């Protein structure tokens, strides 16, 4: 056994996040840590990483009792934490990031660049990553940055790597790459703790599981002895209602007309209509223009040609506030970078949309804001202590719910959701899909950008599949399944065109 955490208790002021949780991990094992939003997964791992001190409990590593953990001590033990939020410095090169805080010094006391570059090269090769260690980190794709974090763990000979939702910014292909790497590490005796809300991932890469619920230990076992349904029941604490997707009634009235819009080198000649009551999913592989398309519809990038009409009125896209007031709102992807304001309270993060809303009033009415927040809190099951705490005191998934709630408050005709259920647990996802369906029923038009087939399947009436910046195929509900979507997303039908 490599790690044993016993009866761990953690209070944040009056909030008890962990109520006596235990976790054991063997050498060379990938251990999945499961639980709903706010169950205590990140808190438990932050204790192991030495970021938070536990209020009570014991930790054993390699048979030795470990006390007064701090980040340095954990690193020396060979425990490495890969956060969901990237911790790289964009202005530094890859090798400088790899050795940040642990630089190699030569015998004269100077930085030993040559040795650091050499070592970096070795580790990147071991990971089959074709990256020059001298590249500036800002030039790398997000997914590559994630892999650099793992390289860092390898470089220092990690014995245990903690990965807290490492795949939220990765595409399916990159996830596969990551899994191959994890399996390779496992063969070398490295242990890993893997946190994710995506069941297929957990089942494909993990050996054992531990389930937490509301800060308590529920069960530990082997994945081979359970199925997804059972795992979901364990973490929700009940079986989910039968997942019937209601037949949607799409109205005839067209809300949004997108006509031949292009953005140089990103996407080309994209056209589609969105009707009242309709939910469209737009999917495709990373780098195929999906991200830029989503942002352009919102006005973040200036489209170079083409036009967008909302209720027959041409949009001028002068600024985001204008876009919102014309009737389009958006939940952007990558919450930490684009959506949350870290130092502000939960309530203020939620209420900030009132400043751009059409119905804005110059009198700031706190009572109304609190009421609105309470409504969304109930609707989405947001778990929190006090809404005047900073947003960062919420678990990842609960932060995301606040951001979605904020967008819904704008009450626009068209709602764009870019990777909206990132970090949200299975039960809450279900609630959010219900909200999306209800909005559509009330005549809103919704565009959801997503890579997750189960999500597309659950909410979309139509699916547009992108390939190399173009819409390769439009699939109707009865036509789409995981295979057809992959087929068109990989351009399998386009071989001749690109020969
Ligand atoms: N710094 C903090 N201050 C106050 N409360 C906190 C803090 N960090 C976490 N909590 C609370 O502890 C509980 C557990 O949060 P934690 O982040 O561990 O959940 P999680 O299982 O990682 O959830 P998710 O899947 O949403 O990431 C939550 O109720 C959260 O609000
Ligand atoms: Mg978390």
Short mmCIF file of C-alpha atoms and ligand atoms in Angstrom, two decimals:
data_model
loop_
_atom_site.label_atom_id
_atom_site.label_comp_id
_atom_site.label_asym_id
_atom_site.label_seq_id
_atom_site.Cartn_x
_atom_site.Cartn_y
_atom_site.Cartn_z
CA UNK A 1 0.00 0.00 0.00
CA UNK A 2 1.30 3.42 -0.92
CA UNK A 3 -1.18 5.85 0.61
CA UNK A 4 -3.60 5.60 3.46
CA UNK A 5 -5.75 8.51 4.58
CA UNK A 6 -7.79 7.70 7.66
CA UNK A 7 -10.76 9.52 9.15
CA UNK A 8 -9.90 12.85 7.62
CA UNK A 9 -11.95 15.74 8.96
CA UNK A 10 -11.93 19.28 7.60
CA UNK A 11 -13.81 22.38 8.67
CA UNK A 12 -13.83 25.68 6.80
CA UNK A 13 -15.10 27.91 9.56
CA UNK A 14 -18.51 26.46 10.39
CA UNK A 15 -18.71 24.42 7.17
CA UNK A 16 -17.69 20.81 7.59
CA UNK A 17 -16.37 19.72 4.20
CA UNK A 18 -15.04 16.32 5.32
CA UNK A 19 -16.62 14.25 8.06
CA UNK A 20 -14.11 11.45 8.56
CA UNK A 21 -13.12 10.23 5.11
CA UNK A 22 -10.76 7.36 4.34
CA UNK A 23 -8.89 6.53 1.17
CA UNK A 24 -6.26 3.88 0.38
CA UNK A 25 -4.22 3.60 -2.77
CA UNK A 26 -1.89 0.77 -3.77
CA UNK A 27 1.34 1.00 -5.75
CA UNK A 28 0.77 1.04 -9.49
CA UNK A 29 -2.96 1.61 -9.15
CA UNK A 30 -5.21 4.19 -10.75
CA UNK A 31 -7.80 5.12 -8.19
CA UNK A 32 -10.97 6.97 -9.20
CA UNK A 33 -12.37 9.42 -6.68
CA UNK A 34 -16.10 9.94 -7.26
CA UNK A 35 -18.72 12.18 -5.77
CA UNK A 36 -21.22 14.91 -6.54
CA UNK A 37 -20.31 18.59 -6.70
CA UNK A 38 -19.25 19.67 -3.25
CA UNK A 39 -18.77 16.11 -1.96
CA UNK A 40 -15.25 16.96 -0.79
CA UNK A 41 -12.98 15.45 -3.45
CA UNK A 42 -10.82 18.50 -4.09
CA UNK A 43 -10.64 19.29 -0.40
CA UNK A 44 -9.34 15.80 0.37
CA UNK A 45 -6.73 16.10 -2.35
CA UNK A 46 -5.72 19.59 -1.25
CA UNK A 47 -5.04 18.16 2.18
CA UNK A 48 -2.81 15.52 0.66
CA UNK A 49 -1.06 18.17 -1.40
CA UNK A 50 -0.36 20.18 1.72
CA UNK A 51 -2.48 23.14 0.65
CA UNK A 52 -4.95 22.79 3.53
CA UNK A 53 -4.25 21.39 6.97
CA UNK A 54 -6.80 18.79 8.06
CA UNK A 55 -8.81 19.41 11.22
CA UNK A 56 -8.33 15.75 12.11
CA UNK A 57 -7.25 12.33 10.84
CA UNK A 58 -4.07 10.46 9.92
CA UNK A 59 -2.08 10.11 6.74
CA UNK A 60 0.36 7.29 6.00
CA UNK A 61 2.64 7.24 2.97
CA UNK A 62 4.80 4.22 2.23
CA UNK A 63 4.00 2.96 5.72
CA UNK A 64 5.17 6.11 7.49
CA UNK A 65 2.91 8.48 9.33
CA UNK A 66 3.06 11.92 7.79
CA UNK A 67 2.31 15.03 9.81
CA UNK A 68 2.19 18.76 9.19
CA UNK A 69 2.16 18.38 5.45
CA UNK A 70 3.04 21.37 3.35
CA UNK A 71 3.51 21.69 -0.39
CA UNK A 72 7.28 21.27 -0.23
CA UNK A 73 7.02 18.20 1.96
CA UNK A 74 4.49 16.56 -0.33
CA UNK A 75 6.69 17.18 -3.34
CA UNK A 76 9.67 15.65 -1.60
CA UNK A 77 7.60 12.56 -0.86
CA UNK A 78 6.93 12.21 -4.58
CA UNK A 79 3.32 13.39 -4.56
CA UNK A 80 2.39 15.65 -7.46
CA UNK A 81 -0.86 17.47 -7.98
CA UNK A 82 -2.14 18.29 -11.43
CA UNK A 83 -4.83 20.89 -10.97
CA UNK A 84 -7.71 21.35 -13.28
CA UNK A 85 -6.71 24.96 -13.49
CA UNK A 86 -3.38 25.26 -15.18
CA UNK A 87 -0.47 26.52 -13.13
CA UNK A 88 1.99 27.32 -15.88
CA UNK A 89 3.61 30.68 -16.50
CA UNK A 90 2.80 31.70 -20.05
CA UNK A 91 5.81 33.99 -20.44
CA UNK A 92 8.32 31.29 -19.67
CA UNK A 93 9.51 28.48 -21.88
CA UNK A 94 8.51 24.86 -21.43
CA UNK A 95 11.75 23.88 -19.70
CA UNK A 96 11.66 26.93 -17.41
CA UNK A 97 8.17 25.92 -16.37
CA UNK A 98 9.19 22.33 -15.83
CA UNK A 99 11.95 23.39 -13.45
CA UNK A 100 10.15 26.37 -11.92
CA UNK A 101 11.02 26.59 -8.23
CA UNK A 102 13.29 23.57 -8.59
CA UNK A 103 15.91 24.95 -10.98
CA UNK A 104 19.17 23.12 -11.55
CA UNK A 105 22.26 25.06 -10.52
CA UNK A 106 25.80 24.36 -11.76
CA UNK A 107 28.87 24.29 -9.54
CA UNK A 108 29.39 28.04 -9.90
CA UNK A 109 25.89 28.77 -8.73
CA UNK A 110 24.51 29.67 -12.16
CA UNK A 111 21.38 28.25 -13.70
CA UNK A 112 22.31 25.11 -15.58
CA UNK A 113 20.21 25.73 -18.68
CA UNK A 114 21.87 23.05 -20.77
CA UNK A 115 21.12 20.31 -18.28
CA UNK A 116 17.55 21.51 -17.75
CA UNK A 117 16.89 21.54 -21.48
CA UNK A 118 18.41 18.09 -21.84
CA UNK A 119 16.34 16.62 -19.01
CA UNK A 120 13.20 18.30 -20.34
CA UNK A 121 13.81 16.84 -23.77
CA UNK A 122 14.14 13.37 -22.30
CA UNK A 123 10.92 13.55 -20.39
CA UNK A 124 8.97 14.98 -23.33
CA UNK A 125 10.30 12.17 -25.51
CA UNK A 126 9.25 9.63 -22.93
CA UNK A 127 5.77 11.04 -23.27
CA UNK A 128 5.96 10.97 -27.10
CA UNK A 129 5.42 14.73 -27.11
CA UNK A 130 6.94 16.55 -30.02
CA UNK A 131 7.62 19.84 -28.25
CA UNK A 132 10.87 21.81 -28.17
CA UNK A 133 11.59 22.57 -24.49
CA UNK A 134 12.57 26.12 -25.45
CA UNK A 135 9.10 26.94 -26.82
CA UNK A 136 7.26 29.66 -24.96
CA UNK A 137 4.32 28.13 -23.10
CA UNK A 138 1.82 30.72 -24.39
CA UNK A 139 2.28 29.32 -27.88
CA UNK A 140 0.97 25.90 -26.85
CA UNK A 141 -2.61 24.73 -27.07
CA UNK A 142 -4.42 24.36 -23.73
CA UNK A 143 -4.37 20.60 -24.05
CA UNK A 144 -0.63 20.57 -24.54
CA UNK A 145 -0.22 22.72 -21.49
CA UNK A 146 -2.07 20.10 -19.51
CA UNK A 147 0.42 17.48 -20.70
CA UNK A 148 3.31 19.73 -19.65
CA UNK A 149 1.93 19.58 -16.12
CA UNK A 150 2.16 15.82 -16.30
CA UNK A 151 5.69 16.03 -17.69
CA UNK A 152 6.57 18.02 -14.62
CA UNK A 153 5.34 15.23 -12.40
CA UNK A 154 7.41 12.70 -14.32
CA UNK A 155 10.53 14.80 -14.27
CA UNK A 156 10.61 14.68 -10.51
CA UNK A 157 9.96 10.99 -10.29
CA UNK A 158 6.48 11.15 -8.88
CA UNK A 159 5.22 8.12 -6.98
CA UNK A 160 1.68 9.39 -6.77
CA UNK A 161 0.04 11.76 -9.22
CA UNK A 162 -3.26 13.42 -8.35
CA UNK A 163 -5.33 14.52 -11.31
CA UNK A 164 -8.35 16.70 -10.51
CA UNK A 165 -10.60 16.72 -13.58
CA UNK A 166 -7.68 16.83 -16.02
CA UNK A 167 -9.70 16.34 -19.19
CA UNK A 168 -12.22 19.20 -19.14
CA UNK A 169 -10.14 21.20 -21.63
CA UNK A 170 -9.04 18.22 -23.71
CA UNK A 171 -10.52 16.77 -26.86
CA UNK A 172 -11.37 13.13 -27.23
CA UNK A 173 -8.16 12.41 -29.11
CA UNK A 174 -6.04 14.12 -26.49
CA UNK A 175 -7.87 12.26 -23.76
CA UNK A 176 -6.93 9.00 -25.46
CA UNK A 177 -3.31 10.13 -25.54
CA UNK A 178 -3.47 10.97 -21.84
CA UNK A 179 -4.90 7.56 -21.01
CA UNK A 180 -2.20 5.72 -22.92
CA UNK A 181 0.33 7.71 -20.95
CA UNK A 182 -1.37 6.93 -17.65
CA UNK A 183 -1.38 3.23 -18.40
CA UNK A 184 2.32 3.41 -19.24
CA UNK A 185 3.04 5.14 -15.95
CA UNK A 186 1.09 2.51 -14.10
CA UNK A 187 3.28 -0.20 -15.58
CA UNK A 188 6.24 1.64 -14.09
CA UNK A 189 4.65 1.41 -10.65
CA UNK A 190 3.36 4.99 -10.44
CA UNK A 191 0.03 5.39 -8.62
CA UNK A 192 -2.61 7.90 -9.63
CA UNK A 193 -5.73 9.38 -8.10
CA UNK A 194 -8.16 10.41 -10.79
CA UNK A 195 -11.10 12.77 -10.25
CA UNK A 196 -13.71 13.07 -12.97
CA UNK A 197 -17.45 13.35 -13.51
CA UNK A 198 -17.25 11.47 -16.77
CA UNK A 199 -18.23 7.86 -16.17
CA UNK A 200 -16.84 6.39 -19.40
CA UNK A 201 -13.43 7.87 -18.56
CA UNK A 202 -13.44 6.49 -15.05
CA UNK A 203 -14.41 3.05 -16.27
CA UNK A 204 -11.81 3.00 -19.02
CA UNK A 205 -8.78 4.12 -17.05
CA UNK A 206 -9.28 3.39 -13.33
CA UNK A 207 -8.82 0.15 -11.39
CA UNK A 208 -10.46 1.02 -8.09
CA UNK A 209 -12.94 3.59 -6.85
CA UNK A 210 -13.81 5.45 -3.71
CA UNK A 211 -17.14 7.26 -3.53
CA UNK A 212 -17.72 10.29 -1.29
CA UNK A 213 -21.05 11.88 -0.57
CA UNK A 214 -21.55 15.05 1.50
CA UNK A 215 -18.10 14.77 3.03
CA UNK A 216 -18.52 11.14 4.07
CA UNK A 217 -16.98 7.91 2.81
CA UNK A 218 -19.55 5.73 1.03
CA UNK A 219 -17.80 2.81 -0.61
CA UNK A 220 -14.54 1.54 -2.05
CA UNK A 221 -14.26 -1.23 -4.62
CA UNK A 222 -13.12 -2.32 -8.05
CA UNK A 223 -14.57 -0.88 -11.24
CA UNK A 224 -14.75 -4.31 -12.81
CA UNK A 225 -17.43 -5.26 -10.29
CA UNK A 226 -19.82 -2.36 -11.02
CA UNK A 227 -21.44 -0.63 -13.99
CA UNK A 228 -22.19 3.03 -14.73
CA UNK A 229 -25.70 2.81 -13.36
CA UNK A 230 -24.47 1.42 -10.06
CA UNK A 231 -21.70 4.02 -9.82
CA UNK A 232 -24.21 6.81 -10.41
CA UNK A 233 -26.51 5.44 -7.73
CA UNK A 234 -23.63 5.26 -5.29
CA UNK A 235 -22.70 8.87 -5.71
CA UNK A 236 -26.17 10.36 -5.94
CA UNK A 237 -27.51 8.17 -3.16
CA UNK A 238 -30.63 7.16 -5.09
CA UNK A 239 -31.43 5.93 -8.54
CA UNK A 240 -32.05 8.68 -11.05
CA UNK A 241 -35.48 9.06 -12.56
CA UNK A 242 -35.97 7.35 -15.82
CA UNK A 243 -34.23 9.50 -18.37
CA UNK A 244 -36.93 10.16 -20.88
CA UNK A 245 -36.19 12.96 -23.27
CA UNK A 246 -39.41 14.72 -23.94
CA UNK A 247 -40.49 15.28 -27.48
CA UNK A 248 -39.75 18.93 -28.16
CA UNK A 249 -42.01 21.11 -30.18
CA UNK A 250 -39.99 23.37 -32.39
CA UNK A 251 -41.82 26.46 -33.60
CA UNK A 252 -41.72 27.61 -37.20
CA UNK A 253 -40.48 31.09 -36.45
CA UNK A 254 -36.79 31.56 -37.18
CA UNK A 255 -34.93 33.37 -34.42
CA UNK A 256 -31.37 33.43 -35.62
CA UNK A 257 -30.15 33.35 -39.19
CA UNK A 258 -26.46 32.82 -39.73
CA UNK A 259 -25.46 33.48 -43.33
CA UNK A 260 -22.09 32.50 -44.74
CA UNK A 261 -19.97 33.83 -41.91
CA UNK A 262 -16.19 33.37 -42.00
CA UNK A 263 -13.19 34.17 -39.82
CA UNK A 264 -9.79 33.89 -41.47
CA UNK A 265 -8.11 30.53 -40.83
CA UNK A 266 -10.70 29.62 -38.21
CA UNK A 267 -13.99 28.88 -39.91
CA UNK A 268 -15.45 29.35 -43.34
CA UNK A 269 -18.83 29.91 -44.86
CA UNK A 270 -20.92 28.80 -41.91
CA UNK A 271 -24.69 29.06 -42.38
CA UNK A 272 -27.59 27.79 -40.33
CA UNK A 273 -30.94 28.80 -38.89
CA UNK A 274 -32.08 28.49 -35.31
CA UNK A 275 -35.81 28.42 -34.70
CA UNK A 276 -37.85 29.25 -31.65
CA UNK A 277 -37.97 26.31 -29.30
CA UNK A 278 -35.03 24.62 -30.90
CA UNK A 279 -31.83 23.27 -29.37
CA UNK A 280 -28.93 22.92 -31.79
CA UNK A 281 -25.72 21.16 -30.86
CA UNK A 282 -22.53 22.14 -32.66
CA UNK A 283 -19.68 19.68 -32.36
CA UNK A 284 -16.37 18.83 -33.96
CA UNK A 285 -12.81 18.11 -33.00
CA UNK A 286 -10.70 20.66 -31.24
CA UNK A 287 -9.14 23.16 -33.61
CA UNK A 288 -11.91 22.72 -36.13
CA UNK A 289 -13.20 26.20 -35.54
CA UNK A 290 -15.91 25.44 -33.06
CA UNK A 291 -14.48 27.65 -30.30
CA UNK A 292 -14.10 30.61 -32.62
CA UNK A 293 -17.55 30.13 -34.09
CA UNK A 294 -19.13 30.19 -30.63
CA UNK A 295 -17.27 33.33 -29.67
CA UNK A 296 -17.97 35.05 -32.97
CA UNK A 297 -21.71 34.53 -32.60
CA UNK A 298 -21.38 36.34 -29.29
CA UNK A 299 -19.23 39.11 -30.75
CA UNK A 300 -15.87 38.31 -29.14
CA UNK A 301 -14.21 38.09 -32.59
CA UNK A 302 -15.15 40.27 -35.51
CA UNK A 303 -16.39 38.11 -38.37
CA UNK A 304 -14.78 38.94 -41.69
CA UNK A 305 -17.65 38.21 -43.98
CA UNK A 306 -21.21 37.05 -43.78
CA UNK A 307 -24.13 38.24 -41.71
CA UNK A 308 -26.11 37.26 -38.66
CA UNK A 309 -29.78 38.21 -38.21
CA UNK A 310 -31.74 37.99 -35.01
CA UNK A 311 -35.50 38.20 -35.55
CA UNK A 312 -34.81 39.63 -39.00
CA UNK A 313 -32.61 42.38 -37.65
CA UNK A 314 -28.95 42.39 -38.67
CA UNK A 315 -26.55 42.29 -35.75
CA UNK A 316 -23.75 44.85 -35.77
CA UNK A 317 -21.61 43.26 -33.06
CA UNK A 318 -20.17 46.52 -31.78
CA UNK A 319 -19.57 45.14 -28.30
CA UNK A 320 -20.69 42.33 -26.01
CA UNK A 321 -23.15 44.53 -24.17
CA UNK A 322 -24.76 45.26 -27.52
CA UNK A 323 -24.93 41.57 -28.34
CA UNK A 324 -26.65 40.85 -25.05
CA UNK A 325 -29.12 43.68 -25.51
CA UNK A 326 -29.94 42.45 -29.00
CA UNK A 327 -30.90 39.16 -27.42
CA UNK A 328 -27.95 36.76 -27.32
CA UNK A 329 -26.25 35.65 -24.12
CA UNK A 330 -23.54 33.09 -23.61
CA UNK A 331 -21.93 30.82 -21.04
CA UNK A 332 -18.31 30.77 -22.12
CA UNK A 333 -16.00 27.80 -21.77
CA UNK A 334 -13.09 27.70 -19.33
CA UNK A 335 -14.75 29.24 -16.37
CA UNK A 336 -11.59 30.29 -14.58
CA UNK A 337 -10.20 32.28 -17.49
CA UNK A 338 -13.37 33.78 -18.86
CA UNK A 339 -16.21 33.82 -16.41
CA UNK A 340 -15.50 34.12 -12.73
CA UNK A 341 -14.14 37.15 -10.95
CA UNK A 342 -12.05 35.54 -8.28
CA UNK A 343 -12.04 38.18 -5.58
CA UNK A 344 -15.74 38.86 -5.76
CA UNK A 345 -18.42 37.15 -3.71
CA UNK A 346 -20.71 34.44 -5.00
CA UNK A 347 -23.66 36.84 -5.04
CA UNK A 348 -21.76 39.57 -6.89
CA UNK A 349 -20.48 37.10 -9.46
CA UNK A 350 -24.07 36.08 -10.02
CA UNK A 351 -25.54 39.57 -10.04
CA UNK A 352 -23.01 41.25 -12.25
CA UNK A 353 -25.11 40.65 -15.34
CA UNK A 354 -27.58 43.26 -14.10
CA UNK A 355 -25.14 45.93 -15.26
CA UNK A 356 -25.50 44.95 -18.90
CA UNK A 357 -29.06 43.79 -18.89
CA UNK A 358 -31.63 45.77 -20.85
CA UNK A 359 -33.72 46.07 -17.73
CA UNK A 360 -30.89 47.52 -15.72
CA UNK A 361 -31.84 49.96 -13.11
CA UNK A 362 -29.52 52.53 -11.66
CA UNK A 363 -30.77 51.72 -8.26
CA UNK A 364 -28.98 48.63 -7.17
CA UNK A 365 -31.58 46.60 -5.41
CA UNK A 366 -29.84 44.05 -3.29
CA UNK A 367 -33.05 42.48 -2.09
CA UNK A 368 -34.09 41.58 -5.63
CA UNK A 369 -30.65 40.15 -6.34
CA UNK A 370 -30.80 37.95 -3.27
CA UNK A 371 -34.24 36.74 -4.31
CA UNK A 372 -33.08 35.98 -7.82
CA UNK A 373 -30.07 34.15 -6.51
CA UNK A 374 -32.18 32.08 -4.13
CA UNK A 375 -34.41 31.10 -7.01
CA UNK A 376 -31.49 29.89 -9.17
CA UNK A 377 -29.88 28.26 -6.17
CA UNK A 378 -32.96 26.11 -5.68
CA UNK A 379 -33.50 25.50 -9.36
CA UNK A 380 -30.00 24.20 -9.91
CA UNK A 381 -29.24 22.83 -6.49
CA UNK A 382 -26.26 25.11 -5.89
CA UNK A 383 -24.51 24.01 -2.71
CA UNK A 384 -22.95 26.78 -0.66
CA UNK A 385 -22.45 28.15 2.81
CA UNK A 386 -22.92 31.90 2.54
CA UNK A 387 -23.42 33.84 -0.67
CA UNK A 388 -21.16 36.63 0.59
CA UNK A 389 -18.13 34.30 0.54
CA UNK A 390 -15.79 34.56 -2.44
CA UNK A 391 -16.75 32.48 -5.44
CA UNK A 392 -13.57 30.45 -5.10
CA UNK A 393 -14.88 28.96 -1.85
CA UNK A 394 -17.36 26.98 -3.96
CA UNK A 395 -16.53 23.60 -5.42
CA UNK A 396 -15.78 23.67 -9.16
CA UNK A 397 -19.15 22.36 -10.23
CA UNK A 398 -21.06 24.78 -8.05
CA UNK A 399 -19.11 27.71 -9.50
CA UNK A 400 -20.21 26.57 -12.93
CA UNK A 401 -23.86 26.51 -11.85
CA UNK A 402 -23.57 30.11 -10.63
CA UNK A 403 -22.22 31.13 -14.03
CA UNK A 404 -25.04 29.36 -15.86
CA UNK A 405 -27.58 30.97 -13.54
CA UNK A 406 -26.10 34.38 -14.24
CA UNK A 407 -26.52 33.86 -17.96
CA UNK A 408 -30.13 32.69 -17.61
CA UNK A 409 -30.94 35.85 -15.64
CA UNK A 410 -30.38 37.85 -18.81
CA UNK A 411 -33.46 36.20 -20.28
CA UNK A 412 -32.36 36.58 -23.91
CA UNK A 413 -34.05 35.01 -26.95
CA UNK A 414 -30.93 33.07 -27.90
CA UNK A 415 -28.65 31.36 -25.41
CA UNK A 416 -25.24 30.02 -26.41
CA UNK A 417 -23.68 27.45 -24.12
CA UNK A 418 -20.04 26.53 -24.71
CA UNK A 419 -19.10 23.37 -22.85
CA UNK A 420 -21.62 24.28 -20.15
CA UNK A 421 -21.54 21.17 -17.99
CA UNK A 422 -17.78 21.23 -17.47
CA UNK A 423 -17.13 19.90 -13.99
CA UNK A 424 -20.78 19.26 -13.21
CA UNK A 425 -21.75 15.96 -11.62
CA UNK A 426 -24.07 13.47 -13.31
CA UNK A 427 -27.12 14.27 -11.20
CA UNK A 428 -26.79 18.02 -11.68
CA UNK A 429 -26.16 17.60 -15.40
CA UNK A 430 -29.52 15.98 -15.60
CA UNK A 431 -31.07 19.02 -13.89
CA UNK A 432 -29.35 21.36 -16.31
CA UNK A 433 -30.62 19.40 -19.31
CA UNK A 434 -34.11 19.74 -17.90
CA UNK A 435 -33.64 23.49 -17.61
CA UNK A 436 -32.45 23.65 -21.23
CA UNK A 437 -35.49 21.69 -22.39
CA UNK A 438 -37.82 23.93 -20.41
CA UNK A 439 -36.27 27.06 -21.88
CA UNK A 440 -36.76 25.68 -25.37
CA UNK A 441 -40.35 24.84 -24.60
CA UNK A 442 -40.86 28.47 -23.66
CA UNK A 443 -39.66 29.58 -27.05
CA UNK A 444 -35.99 30.28 -26.52
CA UNK A 445 -33.43 29.18 -29.09
CA UNK A 446 -30.40 27.38 -27.72
CA UNK A 447 -27.04 26.55 -29.25
CA UNK A 448 -24.90 24.18 -27.26
CA UNK A 449 -21.27 23.61 -28.19
CA UNK A 450 -20.23 20.25 -26.85
CA UNK A 451 -17.98 17.24 -27.45
CA UNK A 452 -19.90 14.87 -25.26
CA UNK A 453 -22.18 12.63 -27.22
CA UNK A 454 -24.47 11.70 -24.31
CA UNK A 455 -25.08 15.41 -23.78
CA UNK A 456 -25.84 16.07 -27.43
CA UNK A 457 -28.15 13.11 -27.45
CA UNK A 458 -30.02 14.30 -24.42
CA UNK A 459 -30.71 17.89 -25.42
CA UNK A 460 -30.34 18.53 -29.13
CA UNK A 461 -32.97 18.55 -31.86
CA UNK A 462 -30.31 18.93 -34.51
CA UNK A 463 -26.56 18.51 -34.58
CA UNK A 464 -24.12 20.37 -36.82
CA UNK A 465 -20.76 18.64 -37.18
CA UNK A 466 -17.74 20.75 -38.04
CA UNK A 467 -14.64 19.64 -39.84
CA UNK A 468 -11.71 21.91 -40.67
CA UNK A 469 -13.69 25.07 -40.05
CA UNK A 470 -16.71 24.12 -42.11
CA UNK A 471 -20.02 22.56 -41.29
CA UNK A 472 -19.50 19.14 -42.71
CA UNK A 473 -22.88 17.70 -41.93
CA UNK A 474 -26.22 18.50 -40.41
CA UNK A 475 -27.81 15.58 -38.60
CA UNK A 476 -31.40 15.38 -37.44
CA UNK A 477 -32.29 13.80 -34.12
CA UNK A 478 -33.25 10.46 -35.64
CA UNK A 479 -29.99 10.39 -37.61
CA UNK A 480 -27.41 11.06 -34.97
CA UNK A 481 -25.53 8.61 -32.85
CA UNK A 482 -21.99 8.56 -31.57
CA UNK A 483 -20.61 6.82 -34.64
CA UNK A 484 -22.17 9.07 -37.27
CA UNK A 485 -21.03 12.15 -35.37
CA UNK A 486 -17.44 10.84 -35.16
CA UNK A 487 -17.57 9.87 -38.81
CA UNK A 488 -18.29 13.42 -39.90
CA UNK A 489 -16.13 15.09 -37.23
CA UNK A 490 -13.10 13.20 -38.49
CA UNK A 491 -13.91 14.05 -42.08
CA UNK A 492 -14.25 10.42 -43.03
CA UNK A 493 -16.63 11.43 -45.81
CA UNK A 494 -14.24 14.07 -47.14
CA UNK A 495 -11.22 11.98 -48.04
CA UNK A 496 -11.42 12.79 -51.73
CA UNK A 497 -11.79 16.50 -51.17
CA UNK A 498 -8.57 16.71 -49.17
CA UNK A 499 -6.49 14.04 -50.97
N1 LIG B 1 -11.71 27.54 0.79
C1 LIG B 1 -12.94 27.18 1.17
N2 LIG B 1 -13.67 27.93 2.02
C2 LIG B 1 -14.91 27.56 2.40
N3 LIG B 1 -15.53 26.43 1.98
C3 LIG B 1 -14.87 25.65 1.14
C4 LIG B 1 -13.55 25.98 0.67
N4 LIG B 1 -13.14 25.00 -0.19
C5 LIG B 1 -14.17 24.12 -0.25
N5 LIG B 1 -15.20 24.50 0.54
C6 LIG B 1 -16.47 23.78 0.73
O1 LIG B 1 -16.20 22.42 0.96
C7 LIG B 1 -17.14 21.56 0.31
C8 LIG B 1 -16.41 20.54 -0.55
O2 LIG B 1 -15.84 21.20 -1.68
P1 LIG B 1 -14.86 20.48 -2.71
O3 LIG B 1 -14.26 21.55 -3.53
O4 LIG B 1 -13.95 19.57 -1.99
O5 LIG B 1 -15.92 19.62 -3.58
P2 LIG B 1 -15.64 18.67 -4.83
O6 LIG B 1 -16.05 17.28 -4.42
O7 LIG B 1 -14.28 18.85 -5.34
O8 LIG B 1 -16.75 19.20 -5.87
P3 LIG B 1 -16.66 19.47 -7.48
O9 LIG B 1 -16.97 18.18 -8.13
O10 LIG B 1 -17.78 20.46 -7.72
O11 LIG B 1 -15.32 20.03 -7.79
C9 LIG B 1 -18.07 22.49 -0.47
O12 LIG B 1 -19.25 22.63 0.25
C10 LIG B 1 -17.31 23.80 -0.54
O13 LIG B 1 -18.19 24.89 -0.59
MG1 LIG B 2 -13.44 19.77 -7.12
#
